[in-house]
Amino acid sequence: MSKQNLLQTATVIGAIAGVSFLHYHTATGHLWLHQLFQRGYYVPVLLAALWFGWRGGLLAAALAGLSYAPHIIMEWSSSPAYSATQYIEIAMFFIVGGLTGALADREKAQRAKLQVTLQKLSDVYAQLQSSFEQLRRADRLSALGELSAGLAHEIRNPLGSIEGAL
């Protein structure tokens, strides 16, 4: 694992831990804060999906869901309807992580394909430039040959006259 991947992994885990800490340490009376922190789990899920593809998105969704589920059980067990919506939110973590990761993987594959095409075009352009230089050189040599033939003809005419006079 590269240093960048380790840093990104640590960022995702740290963000999930931070959101969980805030979520668990906010009184349930502050419903709007709970809603805000609950939506905060999407940030690391999306980051993991963008950085690591669908597998990363699903792993981050699982970690976010595992971090959030005990809170649902502890705090909202007295309200089954609200508790059910919270479990649906965990399912949404998986949907968002998987879809975003799949799109990120598709974009990476497209970028790699474009990179290969760019390399091929660059090679063809270099060959074209080389052919163009050879064509220009051949054109210059052709012009030099025509000039030489014309000069030889012009020199031979007076020499033929002098030879005839002699």
Coordinates of C-alpha atoms in Angstrom, one line a residue:
M1 CA 0.0 0.0 0.0
S2 CA 1.4 3.4 -1.0
K3 CA 1.8 6.3 1.4
Q4 CA -1.0 8.1 -0.3
N5 CA -3.4 5.1 0.0
L6 CA -2.5 4.9 3.7
L7 CA -3.3 8.6 4.2
Q8 CA -6.6 8.3 2.3
T9 CA -7.6 5.2 4.4
A10 CA -6.7 7.0 7.6
T11 CA -8.7 10.0 6.4
V12 CA -11.8 7.9 5.8
I13 CA -11.5 6.0 9.1
G14 CA -10.8 9.2 11.0
A15 CA -13.8 10.9 9.4
I16 CA -16.1 8.1 10.3
A17 CA -14.8 8.1 13.8
G18 CA -15.2 11.8 14.0
V19 CA -18.8 11.8 12.8
S20 CA -19.5 8.9 15.1
F21 CA -18.0 10.7 18.1
L22 CA -20.1 13.8 17.4
H23 CA -23.2 11.7 16.8
Y24 CA -22.9 9.7 20.0
H25 CA -22.1 12.8 22.1
T26 CA -25.0 14.9 21.0
A27 CA -28.1 14.7 23.1
T28 CA -31.1 13.1 21.4
G29 CA -33.1 16.2 22.1
H30 CA -31.1 18.0 19.3
L31 CA -32.8 16.2 16.5
W32 CA -31.5 18.5 13.8
L33 CA -27.9 17.9 15.0
H34 CA -28.5 14.2 14.8
Q35 CA -29.8 14.6 11.3
L36 CA -26.7 16.6 10.3
F37 CA -24.3 14.1 11.8
Q38 CA -26.2 11.2 10.3
R39 CA -25.7 12.8 6.9
G40 CA -22.1 13.4 7.8
Y41 CA -21.4 9.7 7.3
Y42 CA -21.9 10.2 3.6
V43 CA -18.7 12.3 3.2
P44 CA -16.3 9.5 4.1
V45 CA -18.3 7.0 2.2
L46 CA -18.2 9.2 -0.9
L47 CA -14.5 9.8 -0.4
A48 CA -13.7 6.1 -0.1
A49 CA -15.8 5.4 -3.2
L50 CA -14.0 8.0 -5.2
W51 CA -10.5 7.0 -4.0
F52 CA -10.9 3.2 -3.9
G53 CA -13.8 2.4 -6.2
W54 CA -16.9 0.4 -5.4
R55 CA -15.0 -1.9 -2.9
G56 CA -13.8 1.1 -1.0
G57 CA -17.3 2.7 -1.0
L58 CA -18.9 -0.5 0.3
L59 CA -16.3 -1.0 2.9
A60 CA -16.7 2.6 4.1
A61 CA -20.5 2.1 4.1
A62 CA -20.1 -1.0 6.2
L63 CA -17.8 0.8 8.7
A64 CA -20.2 3.8 8.8
G65 CA -23.2 1.4 9.3
L66 CA -21.4 -0.5 12.0
S67 CA -20.5 2.7 13.7
Y68 CA -24.0 4.1 13.5
A69 CA -26.1 1.0 14.3
P70 CA -25.4 0.8 18.0
H71 CA -26.6 4.4 18.3
I72 CA -29.9 3.4 16.7
I73 CA -30.3 0.5 19.0
M74 CA -29.4 2.5 22.2
E75 CA -31.2 5.7 21.5
W76 CA -34.1 5.0 19.2
S77 CA -35.4 1.6 20.3
S78 CA -38.4 3.3 21.9
S79 CA -39.5 4.6 18.5
P80 CA -39.7 1.7 16.1
A81 CA -40.8 3.8 13.1
Y82 CA -37.9 6.3 13.5
S83 CA -35.5 3.4 14.1
A84 CA -36.6 1.8 10.9
T85 CA -35.9 4.9 8.9
Q86 CA -32.4 5.0 10.5
Y87 CA -31.7 1.4 9.2
I88 CA -32.9 2.5 5.8
E89 CA -30.3 5.3 6.0
I90 CA -27.6 2.6 6.6
A91 CA -28.8 0.9 3.4
M92 CA -28.5 4.2 1.6
F93 CA -24.8 4.3 2.7
F94 CA -24.3 1.1 0.8
I95 CA -26.2 2.3 -2.2
V96 CA -24.4 5.6 -2.4
G97 CA -21.0 4.0 -1.8
G98 CA -21.5 1.3 -4.3
L99 CA -22.9 3.5 -7.1
T100 CA -20.3 6.2 -6.6
G101 CA -17.5 3.7 -6.5
A102 CA -18.8 2.0 -9.7
L103 CA -18.9 5.4 -11.4
A104 CA -15.4 6.2 -10.1
D105 CA -14.1 2.9 -11.4
R106 CA -15.7 3.5 -14.8
E107 CA -14.2 7.0 -15.0
K108 CA -10.7 5.6 -14.1
A109 CA -11.0 2.9 -16.8
Q110 CA -12.1 5.6 -19.3
R111 CA -9.1 7.8 -18.3
A112 CA -6.7 4.9 -18.7
K113 CA -8.2 4.2 -22.1
L114 CA -7.8 7.8 -23.1
Q115 CA -4.2 7.7 -21.9
V116 CA -3.5 4.8 -24.2
T117 CA -5.1 6.6 -27.1
L118 CA -3.1 9.7 -26.3
Q119 CA 0.1 7.7 -26.4
K120 CA -0.8 6.1 -29.7
L121 CA -1.7 9.5 -31.2
S122 CA 1.6 10.9 -29.9
D123 CA 3.5 8.1 -31.6
V124 CA 1.6 8.6 -34.8
Y125 CA 2.3 12.3 -34.7
A126 CA 6.0 11.7 -34.2
Q127 CA 6.0 9.3 -37.2
L128 CA 4.1 12.0 -39.2
Q129 CA 6.6 14.6 -38.3
S130 CA 9.5 12.3 -39.2
S131 CA 7.8 11.5 -42.6
F132 CA 7.2 15.2 -43.2
E133 CA 10.9 15.9 -42.6
Q134 CA 11.9 13.2 -45.0
L135 CA 9.5 14.5 -47.5
R136 CA 10.9 18.0 -47.2
R137 CA 14.4 16.7 -47.5
A138 CA 13.4 14.7 -50.6
D139 CA 11.8 17.8 -52.0
R140 CA 15.0 19.8 -51.4
L141 CA 17.1 17.1 -53.0
S142 CA 14.7 16.9 -56.0
A143 CA 15.0 20.7 -56.5
L144 CA 18.8 20.5 -56.2
G145 CA 18.8 17.7 -58.8
E146 CA 16.7 19.8 -61.2
L147 CA 19.0 22.7 -60.6
S148 CA 22.1 20.5 -61.2
A149 CA 20.6 19.1 -64.4
G150 CA 19.7 22.6 -65.7
L151 CA 23.2 23.9 -64.9
A152 CA 24.8 20.9 -66.6
H153 CA 22.7 21.5 -69.7
E154 CA 23.6 25.2 -69.7
I155 CA 27.3 24.4 -69.3
R156 CA 27.2 21.7 -72.0
N157 CA 25.6 24.0 -74.6
P158 CA 28.5 26.4 -74.8
L159 CA 31.0 23.6 -74.5
G160 CA 29.3 21.8 -77.5
S161 CA 29.6 25.0 -79.5
I162 CA 33.3 25.4 -78.6
E163 CA 34.0 21.8 -79.4
G164 CA 32.3 22.1 -82.7
A165 CA 34.3 25.3 -83.5
L166 CA 37.5 23.6 -82.6

